XYZ file of C-alpha atoms in Angstrom:
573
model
C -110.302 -36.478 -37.462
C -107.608 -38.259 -39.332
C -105.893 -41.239 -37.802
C -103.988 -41.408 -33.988
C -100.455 -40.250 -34.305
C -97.964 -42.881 -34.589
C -94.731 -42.638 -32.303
C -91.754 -43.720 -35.190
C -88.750 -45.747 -33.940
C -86.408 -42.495 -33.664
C -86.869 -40.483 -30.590
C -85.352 -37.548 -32.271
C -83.716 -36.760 -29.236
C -80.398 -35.660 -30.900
C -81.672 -32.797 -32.909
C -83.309 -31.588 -30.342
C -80.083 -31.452 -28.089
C -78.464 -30.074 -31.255
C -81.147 -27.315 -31.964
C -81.166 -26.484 -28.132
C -77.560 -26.373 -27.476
C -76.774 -23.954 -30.763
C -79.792 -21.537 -29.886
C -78.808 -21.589 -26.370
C -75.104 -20.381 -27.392
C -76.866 -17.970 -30.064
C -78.581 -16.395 -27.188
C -75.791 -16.186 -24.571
C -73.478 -14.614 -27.538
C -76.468 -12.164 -28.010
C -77.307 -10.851 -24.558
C -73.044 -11.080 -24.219
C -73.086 -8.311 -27.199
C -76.144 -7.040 -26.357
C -76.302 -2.903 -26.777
C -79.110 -2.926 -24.134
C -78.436 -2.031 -20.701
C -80.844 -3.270 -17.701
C -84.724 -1.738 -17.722
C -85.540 -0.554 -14.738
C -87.292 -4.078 -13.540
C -84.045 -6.121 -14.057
C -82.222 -3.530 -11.848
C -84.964 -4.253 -9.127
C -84.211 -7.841 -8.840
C -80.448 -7.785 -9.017
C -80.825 -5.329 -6.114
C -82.898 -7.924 -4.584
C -80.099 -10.080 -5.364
C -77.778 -8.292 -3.061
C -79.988 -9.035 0.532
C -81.014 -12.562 -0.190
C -84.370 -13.240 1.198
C -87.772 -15.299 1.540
C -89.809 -12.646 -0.215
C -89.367 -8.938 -1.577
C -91.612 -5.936 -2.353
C -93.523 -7.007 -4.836
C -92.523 -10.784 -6.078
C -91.647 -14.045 -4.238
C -87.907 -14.559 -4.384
C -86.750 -17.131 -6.819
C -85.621 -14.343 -9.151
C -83.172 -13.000 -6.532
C -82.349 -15.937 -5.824
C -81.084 -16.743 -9.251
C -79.271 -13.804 -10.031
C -77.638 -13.801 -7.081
C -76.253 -17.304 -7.950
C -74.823 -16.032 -11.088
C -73.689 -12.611 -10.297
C -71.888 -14.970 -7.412
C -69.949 -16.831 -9.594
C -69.347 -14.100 -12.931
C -69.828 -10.406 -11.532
C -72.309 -7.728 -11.637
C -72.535 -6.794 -14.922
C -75.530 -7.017 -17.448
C -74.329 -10.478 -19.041
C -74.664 -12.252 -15.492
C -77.432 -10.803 -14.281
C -79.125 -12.470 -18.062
C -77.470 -15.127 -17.999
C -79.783 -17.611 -16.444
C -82.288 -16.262 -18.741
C -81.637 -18.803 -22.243
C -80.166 -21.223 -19.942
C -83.686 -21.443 -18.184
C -85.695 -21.600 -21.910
C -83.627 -24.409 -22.797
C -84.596 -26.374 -19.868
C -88.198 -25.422 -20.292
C -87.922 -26.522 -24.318
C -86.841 -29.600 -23.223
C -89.650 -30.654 -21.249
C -91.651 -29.923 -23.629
C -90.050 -32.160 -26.026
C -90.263 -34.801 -23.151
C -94.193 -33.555 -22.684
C -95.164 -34.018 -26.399
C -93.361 -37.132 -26.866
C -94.782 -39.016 -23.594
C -98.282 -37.564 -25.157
C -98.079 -37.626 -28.522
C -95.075 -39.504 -30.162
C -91.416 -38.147 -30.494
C -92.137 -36.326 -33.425
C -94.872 -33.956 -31.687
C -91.848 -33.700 -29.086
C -89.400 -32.481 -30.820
C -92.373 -29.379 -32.873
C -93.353 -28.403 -29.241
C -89.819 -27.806 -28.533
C -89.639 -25.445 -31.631
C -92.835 -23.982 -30.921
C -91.522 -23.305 -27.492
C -88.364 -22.201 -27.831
C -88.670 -19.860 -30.802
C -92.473 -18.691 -29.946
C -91.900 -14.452 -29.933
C -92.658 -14.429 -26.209
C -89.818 -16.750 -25.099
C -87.084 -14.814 -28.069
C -87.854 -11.675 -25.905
C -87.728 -13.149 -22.882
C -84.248 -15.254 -22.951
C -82.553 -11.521 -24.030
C -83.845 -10.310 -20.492
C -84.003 -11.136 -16.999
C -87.883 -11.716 -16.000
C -89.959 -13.456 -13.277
C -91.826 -15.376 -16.597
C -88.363 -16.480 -17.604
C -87.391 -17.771 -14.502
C -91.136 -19.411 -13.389
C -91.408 -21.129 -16.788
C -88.724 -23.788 -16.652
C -90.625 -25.058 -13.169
C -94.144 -24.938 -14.606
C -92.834 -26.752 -17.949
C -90.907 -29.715 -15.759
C -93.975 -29.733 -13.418
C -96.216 -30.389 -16.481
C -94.327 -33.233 -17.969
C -93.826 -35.155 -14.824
C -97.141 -34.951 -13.611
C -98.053 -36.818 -16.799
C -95.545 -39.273 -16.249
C -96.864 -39.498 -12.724
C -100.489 -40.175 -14.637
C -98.939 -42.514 -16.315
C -97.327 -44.597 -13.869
C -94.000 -43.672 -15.595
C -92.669 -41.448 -12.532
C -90.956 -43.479 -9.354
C -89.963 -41.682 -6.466
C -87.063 -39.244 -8.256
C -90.010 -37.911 -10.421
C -92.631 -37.612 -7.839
C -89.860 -35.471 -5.438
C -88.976 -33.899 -8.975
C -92.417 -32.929 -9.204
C -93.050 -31.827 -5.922
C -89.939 -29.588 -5.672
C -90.868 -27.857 -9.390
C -93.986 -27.198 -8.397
C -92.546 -25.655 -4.935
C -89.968 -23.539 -7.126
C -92.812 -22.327 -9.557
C -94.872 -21.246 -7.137
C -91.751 -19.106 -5.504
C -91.312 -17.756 -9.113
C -94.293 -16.445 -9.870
C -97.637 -16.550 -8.471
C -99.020 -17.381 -11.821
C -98.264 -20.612 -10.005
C -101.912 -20.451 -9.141
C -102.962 -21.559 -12.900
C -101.461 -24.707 -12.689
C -102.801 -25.705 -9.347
C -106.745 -24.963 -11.061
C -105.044 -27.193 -13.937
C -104.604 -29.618 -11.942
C -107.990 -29.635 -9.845
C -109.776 -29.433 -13.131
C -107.324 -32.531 -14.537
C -108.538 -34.327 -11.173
C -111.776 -33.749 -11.775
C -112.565 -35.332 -15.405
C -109.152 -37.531 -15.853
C -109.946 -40.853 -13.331
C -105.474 -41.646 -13.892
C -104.770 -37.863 -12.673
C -107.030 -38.189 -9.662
C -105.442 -41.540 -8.875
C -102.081 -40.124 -9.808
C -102.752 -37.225 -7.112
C -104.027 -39.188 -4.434
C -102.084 -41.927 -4.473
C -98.987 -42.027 -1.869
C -96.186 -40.434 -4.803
C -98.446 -38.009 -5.250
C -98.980 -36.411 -1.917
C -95.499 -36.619 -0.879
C -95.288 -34.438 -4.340
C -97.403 -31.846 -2.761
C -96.445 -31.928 0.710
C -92.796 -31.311 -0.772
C -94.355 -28.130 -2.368
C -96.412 -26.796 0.352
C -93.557 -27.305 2.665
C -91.031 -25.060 -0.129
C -94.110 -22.821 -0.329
C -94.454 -22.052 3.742
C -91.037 -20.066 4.403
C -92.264 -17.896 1.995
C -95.541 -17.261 3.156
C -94.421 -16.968 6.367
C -92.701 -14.198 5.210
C -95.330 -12.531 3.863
C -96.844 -12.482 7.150
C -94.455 -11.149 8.875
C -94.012 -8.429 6.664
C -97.354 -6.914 6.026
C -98.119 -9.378 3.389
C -96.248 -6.737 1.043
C -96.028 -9.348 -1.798
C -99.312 -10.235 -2.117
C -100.974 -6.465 -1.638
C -98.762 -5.773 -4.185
C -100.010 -8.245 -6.448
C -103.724 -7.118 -5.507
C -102.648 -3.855 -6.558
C -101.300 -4.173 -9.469
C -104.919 -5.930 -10.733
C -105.837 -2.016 -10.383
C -109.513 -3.278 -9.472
C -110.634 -0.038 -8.245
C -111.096 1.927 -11.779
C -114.013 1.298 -14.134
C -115.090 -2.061 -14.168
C -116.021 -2.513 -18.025
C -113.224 -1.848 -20.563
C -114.133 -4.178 -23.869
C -111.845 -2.755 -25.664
C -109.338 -3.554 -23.772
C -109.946 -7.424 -24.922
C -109.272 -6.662 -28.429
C -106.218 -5.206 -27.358
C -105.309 -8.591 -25.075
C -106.326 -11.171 -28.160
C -103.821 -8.820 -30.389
C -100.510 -8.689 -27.942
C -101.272 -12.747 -27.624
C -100.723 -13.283 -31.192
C -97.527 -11.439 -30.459
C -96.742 -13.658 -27.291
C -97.106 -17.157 -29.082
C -96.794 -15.675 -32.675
C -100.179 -15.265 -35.111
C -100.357 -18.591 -36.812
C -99.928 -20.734 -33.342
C -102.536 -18.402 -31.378
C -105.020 -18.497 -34.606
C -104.394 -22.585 -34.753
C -105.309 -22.253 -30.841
C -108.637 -20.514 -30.700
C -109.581 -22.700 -34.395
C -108.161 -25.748 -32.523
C -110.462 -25.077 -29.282
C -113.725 -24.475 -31.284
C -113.295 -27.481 -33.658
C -112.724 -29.470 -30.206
C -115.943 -28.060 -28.511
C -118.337 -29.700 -31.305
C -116.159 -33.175 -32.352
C -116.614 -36.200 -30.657
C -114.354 -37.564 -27.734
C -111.723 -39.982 -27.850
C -108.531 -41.324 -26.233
C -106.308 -38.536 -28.337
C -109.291 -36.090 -27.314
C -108.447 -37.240 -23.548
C -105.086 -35.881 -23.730
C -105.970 -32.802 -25.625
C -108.409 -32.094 -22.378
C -106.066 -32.824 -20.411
C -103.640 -29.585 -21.677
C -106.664 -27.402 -22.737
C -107.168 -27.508 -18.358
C -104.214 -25.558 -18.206
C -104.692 -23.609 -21.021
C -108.117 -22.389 -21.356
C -108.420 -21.118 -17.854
C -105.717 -18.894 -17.875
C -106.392 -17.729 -21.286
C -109.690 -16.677 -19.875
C -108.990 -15.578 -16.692
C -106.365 -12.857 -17.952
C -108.777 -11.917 -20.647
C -111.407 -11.106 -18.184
C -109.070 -8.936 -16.432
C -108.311 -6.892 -19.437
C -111.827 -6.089 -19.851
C -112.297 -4.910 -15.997
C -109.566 -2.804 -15.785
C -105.886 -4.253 -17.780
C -103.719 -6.845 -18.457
C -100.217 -7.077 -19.790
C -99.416 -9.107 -22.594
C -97.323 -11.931 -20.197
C -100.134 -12.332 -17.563
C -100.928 -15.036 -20.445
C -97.081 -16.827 -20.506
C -98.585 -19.581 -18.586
C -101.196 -20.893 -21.243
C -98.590 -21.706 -24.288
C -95.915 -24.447 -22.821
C -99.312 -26.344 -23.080
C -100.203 -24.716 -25.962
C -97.074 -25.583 -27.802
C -97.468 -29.247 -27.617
C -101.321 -28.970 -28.078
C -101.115 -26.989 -31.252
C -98.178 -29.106 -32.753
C -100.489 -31.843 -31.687
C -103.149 -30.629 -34.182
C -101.833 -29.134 -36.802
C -99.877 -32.412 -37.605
C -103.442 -34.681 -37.564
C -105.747 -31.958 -39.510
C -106.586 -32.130 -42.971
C -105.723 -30.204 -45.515
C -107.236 -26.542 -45.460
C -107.219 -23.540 -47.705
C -109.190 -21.346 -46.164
C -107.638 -21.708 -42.409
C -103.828 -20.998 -44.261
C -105.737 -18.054 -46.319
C -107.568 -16.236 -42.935
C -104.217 -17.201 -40.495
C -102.516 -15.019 -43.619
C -104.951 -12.091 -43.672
C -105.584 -12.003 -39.730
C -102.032 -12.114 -39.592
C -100.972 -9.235 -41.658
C -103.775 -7.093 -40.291
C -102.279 -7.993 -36.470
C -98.916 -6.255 -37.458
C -101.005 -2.697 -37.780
C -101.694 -2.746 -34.237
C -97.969 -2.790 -33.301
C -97.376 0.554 -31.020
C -93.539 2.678 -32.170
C -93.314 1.409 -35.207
C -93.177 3.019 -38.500
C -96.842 2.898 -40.655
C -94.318 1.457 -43.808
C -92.630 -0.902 -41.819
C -96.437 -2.204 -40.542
C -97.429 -3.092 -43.323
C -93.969 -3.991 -45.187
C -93.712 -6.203 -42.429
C -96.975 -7.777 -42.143
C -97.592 -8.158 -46.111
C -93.915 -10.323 -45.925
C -95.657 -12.399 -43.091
C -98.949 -12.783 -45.187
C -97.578 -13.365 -48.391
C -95.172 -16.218 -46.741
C -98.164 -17.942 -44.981
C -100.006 -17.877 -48.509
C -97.557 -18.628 -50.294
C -96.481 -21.388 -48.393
C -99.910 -22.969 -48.054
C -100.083 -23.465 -51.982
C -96.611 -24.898 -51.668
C -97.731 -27.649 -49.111
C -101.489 -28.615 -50.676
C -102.553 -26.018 -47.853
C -101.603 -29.014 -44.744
C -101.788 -27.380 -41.525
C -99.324 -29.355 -40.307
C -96.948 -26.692 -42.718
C -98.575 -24.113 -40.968
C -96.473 -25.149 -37.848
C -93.072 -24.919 -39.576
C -93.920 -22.225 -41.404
C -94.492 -20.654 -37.697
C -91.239 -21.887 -36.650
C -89.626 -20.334 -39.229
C -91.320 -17.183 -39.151
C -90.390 -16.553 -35.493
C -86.745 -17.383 -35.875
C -86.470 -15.200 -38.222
C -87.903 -12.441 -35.887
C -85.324 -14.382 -33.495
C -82.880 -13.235 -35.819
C -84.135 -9.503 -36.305
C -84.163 -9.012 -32.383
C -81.048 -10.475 -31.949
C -79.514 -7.920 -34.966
C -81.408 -4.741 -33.428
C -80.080 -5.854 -30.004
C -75.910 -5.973 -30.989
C -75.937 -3.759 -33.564
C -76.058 0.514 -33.857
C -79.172 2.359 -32.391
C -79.556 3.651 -35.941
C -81.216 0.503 -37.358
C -84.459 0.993 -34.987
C -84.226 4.555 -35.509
C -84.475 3.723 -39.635
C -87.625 1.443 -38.465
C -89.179 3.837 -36.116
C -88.864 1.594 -33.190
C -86.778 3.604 -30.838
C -89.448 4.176 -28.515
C -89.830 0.287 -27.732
C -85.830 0.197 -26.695
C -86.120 3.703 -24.753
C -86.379 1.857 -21.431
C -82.686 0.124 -22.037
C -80.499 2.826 -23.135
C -79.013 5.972 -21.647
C -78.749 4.651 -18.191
C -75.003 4.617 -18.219
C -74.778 8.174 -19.194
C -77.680 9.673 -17.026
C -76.183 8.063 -13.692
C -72.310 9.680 -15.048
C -74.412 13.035 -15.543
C -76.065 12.785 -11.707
C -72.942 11.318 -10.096
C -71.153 14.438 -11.553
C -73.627 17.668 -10.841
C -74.380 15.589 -6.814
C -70.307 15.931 -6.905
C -70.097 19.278 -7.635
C -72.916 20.515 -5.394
C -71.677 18.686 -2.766
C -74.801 17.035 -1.991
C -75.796 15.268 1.055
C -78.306 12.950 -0.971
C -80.185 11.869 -4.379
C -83.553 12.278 -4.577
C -85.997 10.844 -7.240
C -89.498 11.015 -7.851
C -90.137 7.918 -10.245
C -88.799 4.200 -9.140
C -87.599 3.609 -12.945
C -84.949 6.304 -12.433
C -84.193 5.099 -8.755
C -83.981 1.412 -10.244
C -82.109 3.065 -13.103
C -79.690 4.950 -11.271
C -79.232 2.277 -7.976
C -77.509 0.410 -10.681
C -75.356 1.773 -12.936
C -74.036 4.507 -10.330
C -72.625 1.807 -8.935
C -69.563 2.615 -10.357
C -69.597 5.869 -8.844
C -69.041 7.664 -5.731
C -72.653 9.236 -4.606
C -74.464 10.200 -1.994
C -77.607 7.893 -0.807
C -80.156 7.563 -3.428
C -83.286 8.080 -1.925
C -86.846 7.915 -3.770
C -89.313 10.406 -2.714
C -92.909 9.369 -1.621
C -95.831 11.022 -3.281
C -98.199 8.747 -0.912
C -98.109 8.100 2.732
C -97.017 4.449 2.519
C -94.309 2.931 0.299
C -95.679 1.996 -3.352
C -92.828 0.651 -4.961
C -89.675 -1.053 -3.636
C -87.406 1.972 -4.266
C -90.360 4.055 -1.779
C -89.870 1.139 0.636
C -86.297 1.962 0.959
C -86.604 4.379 3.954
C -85.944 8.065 3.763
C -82.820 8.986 5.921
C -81.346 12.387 7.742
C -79.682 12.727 5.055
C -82.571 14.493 3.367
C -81.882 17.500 5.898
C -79.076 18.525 3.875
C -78.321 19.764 0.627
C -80.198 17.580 -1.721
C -79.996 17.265 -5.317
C -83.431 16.649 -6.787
C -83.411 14.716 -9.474
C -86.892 14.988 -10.730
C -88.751 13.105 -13.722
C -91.981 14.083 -12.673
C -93.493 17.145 -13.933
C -96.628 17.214 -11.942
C -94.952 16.098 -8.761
C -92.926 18.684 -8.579
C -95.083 21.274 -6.641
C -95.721 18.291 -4.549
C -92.072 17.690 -3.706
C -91.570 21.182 -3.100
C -94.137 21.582 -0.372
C -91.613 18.975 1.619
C -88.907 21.730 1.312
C -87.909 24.959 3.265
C -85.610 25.558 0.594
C -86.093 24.018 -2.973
C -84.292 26.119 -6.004
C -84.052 24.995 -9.885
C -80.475 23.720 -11.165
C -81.082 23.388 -14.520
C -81.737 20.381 -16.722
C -80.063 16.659 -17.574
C -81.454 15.459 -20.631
C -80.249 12.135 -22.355
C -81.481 11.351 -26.198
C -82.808 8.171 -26.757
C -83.507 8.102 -30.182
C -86.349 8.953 -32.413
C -89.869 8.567 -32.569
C -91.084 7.651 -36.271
C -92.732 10.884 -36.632
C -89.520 12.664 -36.194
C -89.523 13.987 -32.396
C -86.623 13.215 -30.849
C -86.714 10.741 -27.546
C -85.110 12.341 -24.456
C -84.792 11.674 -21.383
C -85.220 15.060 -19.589
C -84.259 15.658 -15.733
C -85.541 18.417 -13.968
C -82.745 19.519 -11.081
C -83.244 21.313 -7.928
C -81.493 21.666 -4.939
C -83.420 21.307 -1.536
C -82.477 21.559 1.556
C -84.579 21.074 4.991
C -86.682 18.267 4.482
C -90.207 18.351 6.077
C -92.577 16.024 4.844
C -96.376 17.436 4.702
C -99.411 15.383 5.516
C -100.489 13.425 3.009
C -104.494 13.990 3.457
C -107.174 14.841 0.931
C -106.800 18.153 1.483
C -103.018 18.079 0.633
C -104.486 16.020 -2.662
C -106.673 18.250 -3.599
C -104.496 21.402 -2.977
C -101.774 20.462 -5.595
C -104.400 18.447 -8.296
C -103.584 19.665 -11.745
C -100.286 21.669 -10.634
C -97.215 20.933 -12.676
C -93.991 22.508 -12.913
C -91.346 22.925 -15.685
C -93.206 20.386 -17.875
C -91.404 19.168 -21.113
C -91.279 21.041 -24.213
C -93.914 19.919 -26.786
C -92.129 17.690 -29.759
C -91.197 20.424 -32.680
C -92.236 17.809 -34.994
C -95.656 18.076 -33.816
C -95.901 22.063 -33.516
C-alpha cells in the first residue's frame, strides 16, 4: 500500500460548485426538453401527490410529498413533477464531496462527487422521478454527518441535521434499513462511532428520527400495514427458492448501476482489502465497506431466491464512490487490472436487453478500446482508471440526454425502442379513450393493468371522462390503482379498456353484457429485429357489473383462457 493520502491546501470546493451547478442546469434543460412523458410509476406518485398523506399503497410518503411541493409552486406537468429529481443529485454529490474530503483529503472529495454524480445509475435517475432519487440525498447527508459526529466535528446543528436525514431517509425509502445495519456494524468495530452514538448528540439524533419515523408507522397500522405487505410482496418469496442465475444477471445490471470500471475497482478493491494488513486509512475504508458490503450482499442473495431489480443495490455506491476514488488514487500502477476492467467491460455491454447485436458490440469495443488505450497512456495508474470512468459515463450522460430531446428515430436506428416504450404514447392513447368513452357515452373506464390506469389517470387529465376504474383480477386490491374502489358506476355502460389478453374471459364472467368494440393500438417504435412496438387495446362495452367469487374453483375454471390475443410480430413469421 503506497503512502496515506495527503489533504493539499486547496479545498477544491469551487469546481465542485462549478461542476455541480452546470450539470444541475444541463439536467433541468434536459428533462425541460425531454420527449419522454411520465412511466406509469411517476404517474403513481404525482397522484399520490394530490391527497397528501403519512403513507400510500405501496411506499412511505416522502415522494408525494415532494412532488406535491413542486407541482405546488410550477403546475402539473412532466417538468415539475422531475424537477426535484437533479436538484436532489446535486445535494447528494455534495455530501459526498464533504464525505471524501472529511475522510480522505479534498481531492478524494471532489472524485467522489464525479463518481457520484455522473455514475450511470444517478444520469438515469435525475431524468426521472423515483423513490431512489428522492431517498438518496438523505442517506448521502446522513453518511457525512455521522462521520463528522465520529469525529467530534458535528455540534448540535449537525447532530439535529443528522437525526432529521436519517428520519427523511427512512420516509423515502425503506432501503433506509441498510444504513441502520451500517451503522450497528460501524458501532460494533469503530470504538469513536460507538461513542459518537451513545453519547448525548447522538441519541437526540435518533430520537429525532424515530420520532419523524412514528407518524408514519402509525399509519401503517391503521391501514392494514398496506406499505409494508406490499414491500413483503414484492420480495415474491413464495416461487422457487434457488435461481443462480439470476446472480449473474444482478453482478451484470450493477456494472450498469455504478458503471463497469467503478463496480470492477469495487469487488478488486474488497478482495485486496480482505488479505492486506490493517491500518488507520484501512479504519476508514471499514468503516464505508459496513454500508456497502451488506447491501451488496443482501440484494444479491435475493436475486438468487427469487429476483432483484437492478436499484435494490442504489444504496451501496454513495459509499462506494468515495471508497473507490479512495483506492484507485493510492494503488500502484497495474496492467493487468486496466487490461481485465477493459475486456470484462466490453463483454458486459452483450448482456444489454433491446439493443441492437452491432450496436453491443460497437459500443462495448469503443468502451474497451478507451480503457486500454488509456491505461498505456497513463503507465496503467489506477488512479486514471477513475477519470477515465468519469469520462466514460458523461459521455453516456450525454447520449441519454440526446436520445431523451431529440426524434424517436435515433433509438429506433439503435434498436433501443423497446427500453423507451414505457414513456411514449401516453398522450395519444388517453386522446384515443377519452374520445371512443365520449362517443359511447359511457358511464365508466375500465382497465385491467395498473400501468394503463397510472397511464391514463394522468394524461386524461386534460380531458373530460368518465371515472377510471381498474378492474380486480384478485379478491383484495394488489396495486394502488385496484385499491381505488370500484363504484356504481360500473352498472352502466362501460367501456373496457383491456390490455390483458388472458384476463379477458376473466373480466367477462363479471358481465351480463360484455360485447367487442374494436381495437386502439398506439406504435411505439421498433424492436431491432424489425417488429413494430404497439401498444394494442382491446375494447368492449359492458354493462351490468357482477363481480364472481374469486375462489379456486373460479381460478381454475378460466386457467389458460385468453381472448383476442395479439397478432404474432410479421417479422418473426
Amino acid at each position: 500500500m503506497s503512502a496515506p493520502l495527503i489533504d493539499p491546501e486547496t479545498t477544491y470546493l469551487r469546481p465542485v460548485l462549478l461542476v455541480l451547478g452546470g450539470l444541475l442546469a444541463l439536467r433541468i434543460a434536459v428533462i425541460g426538453f425531454s420527449s419522454a412523458e411520465l412511466y406509469a410509476d411517476e404517474a403513481q406518485y404525482w397522484r399520490w401527490s394530490r391527497e397528501l398523506a403519512w403513507g400510500y399503497y405501496s411506499k412511505p410518503p416522502m415522494i408525494a410529498w415532494v412532488i406535491g411541493t413542486m407541482t405546488g409552486v410550477f403546475g402539473n406537468s412532466e417538468f415539475a413533477i422531475r424537477l426535484a429529481a437533479p436538484i436532489l443529485h446535486a445535494i447528494a454529490a455534495l455530501s459526498m464531496y464533504g464525505l471524501g474530503r472529511a475522510m480522505y483529503g479534498a481531492r478524494i472529495g471532489l472524485l467522489a462527487a464525479l463518481a457520484y454524480s455522473l455514475m450511470p445509475g444517478v444520469t438515469l435517475s435525475a431524468t426521472l422521478i423515483s423513490t431512489d432519487g428522492v431517498l438518496l440525498p438523505f442517506w448521502c447527508s446522513a453518511l457525512f454527518l455521522l462521520w463528522r459526529l465520529r469525529q467530534g466535528d458535528a455540534g448540535w446543528l449537525g447532530a439535529v441535521g443528522l437525526g432529521l436525514c436519517i428520519g427523511a431517509a427512512f420516509l423515502s425509502k425503506y432501503a433506509t434499513l441498510y444504513l441502520f445495519i451500517g451503522l450497528g456494524l460501524t458501532a460494533a468495530f469503530d470504538g469513536d462511532t460507538r461513542r459518537a452514538i451513545l453519547s448525548i448528540k447522538g441519541v437526540a439524533a435518533l430520537l429525532i428520527a424515530a420520532a419523524m419515523i412514528t407518524p408514519h408507522l402509525l399509519w401503517n397500522a391503521a391501514n392494514d400495514f398496506a406499505t409494508v405487505g406490499h414491500t413483503v410482496d414484492n420480495a415474491n418469496l413464495g416461487g422457487d427458492l434457488i435461481n443462480p442465475e439470476n446472480l449473474v444477471k444482478f453482478l451484470s445490471d450493477q456494472m450498469g448501476v455504478f458503471g463497469p470500471i467503478s463496480f470492477l475497482a469495487l469487488i478488486g478493491g474488497i478482495v485486496t482489502f480482505v488479505v492486506r494488513k490493517r491500518g488507520e486509512i484501512d479504519r476508514r475504508d471499514l468503516w464505508l465497506l459496513a454500508f456497502i458490503v451488506p447491501v451488496i450482499v443482501i440484494i444479491a442473495g435475493q436475486s438468487v431466491l427469487s429476483r432483484a431489480h437492478a436499484n435494490w443495490a442504489a444504496t451501496a455506491y454513495p459509499a462506494a464512490s468515495v471508497l473507490v476514488s479512495a483506492w484507485l488514487v493510492r494503488a500502484m500502477p497495474n496492467r493487468w487490472l486496466w487490461l481485465i476492467i477493459a475486456g470484462v467491460t466490453f463483454a458486459a455491454f452483450f448482456t444489454i436487453p433491446d439493443m441492437a447485436l452491432w450496436a453491443k458490440a460497437g459500443v462495448g469495443a469503443i468502451f474497451g478500446l478507451t480503457i486500454a488505450c488509456t491505461g498505456a497512456l497513463n503507465n496503467w495508474r489506477p488512479s486514471g482508471l477513475l477519470w477515465t470512468s468519469i469520462g466514460l459515463h458523461g459521455a453516456l450522460a450525454a447520449v441519454l440526454s440526446l436520445f431523451l430531446v431529440l426524434s424517436p428515430s435515433i433509438t429506433t436506428a439503435l434498436g433501443l425502442d423497446n427500453a423507451f416504450k414505457r414513456v411514449r404514447g401516453w398522450e395519444a392513447t388517453a386522446e384515443m379513450v377519452a374520445q371512443r368513452a365520449a362517443a359511447e357515452n359511457a358511464t365508466a373506464i375500465l382497465v385491467d393493468e395498473r400501468e394503463v390506469w397510472h397511464g391514463l389517470d394522468y394524461y386524461l387529465r386534460a380531458h373530460e371522462h368518465p371515472p377510471l376504474l381498474d378492474w380486480r383480477r384478485y379478491g383484495g386490491p394488489k396495486s394502488f390503482s385496484e385499491n381505488r374502489p370500484l363504484t356504481d358506476d360500473l352498472d352502466g355502460r362501460v367501456l373496457v379498456v383491456s390490455y390483458r389478453a388472458g384476463e379477458r374471459p376473466r373480466m367477462r364472467a363479471d358481465f351480463e353484457m360484455f360485447e367487442g368494440a374494436g381495437d386502439l393500438e398506439i406504435a411505439l417504435g421498433e424492436r431491432s429485429n424489425g417488429c413494430p412496438i404497439t401498444r394494442r387495446l382491446a375494447l368492449y362495452i359492458a354493462q351490468d357489473y357482477n363481480e364472481q367469487t374469486r375462489d379456486q374453483a373460479w381460478e381454475d375454471q378460466y386457467q389458460g383462457l385468453s381472448e383476442r390475443p395479439n397478432p404474432p410480430c410479421p417479422a418473426r413469421e
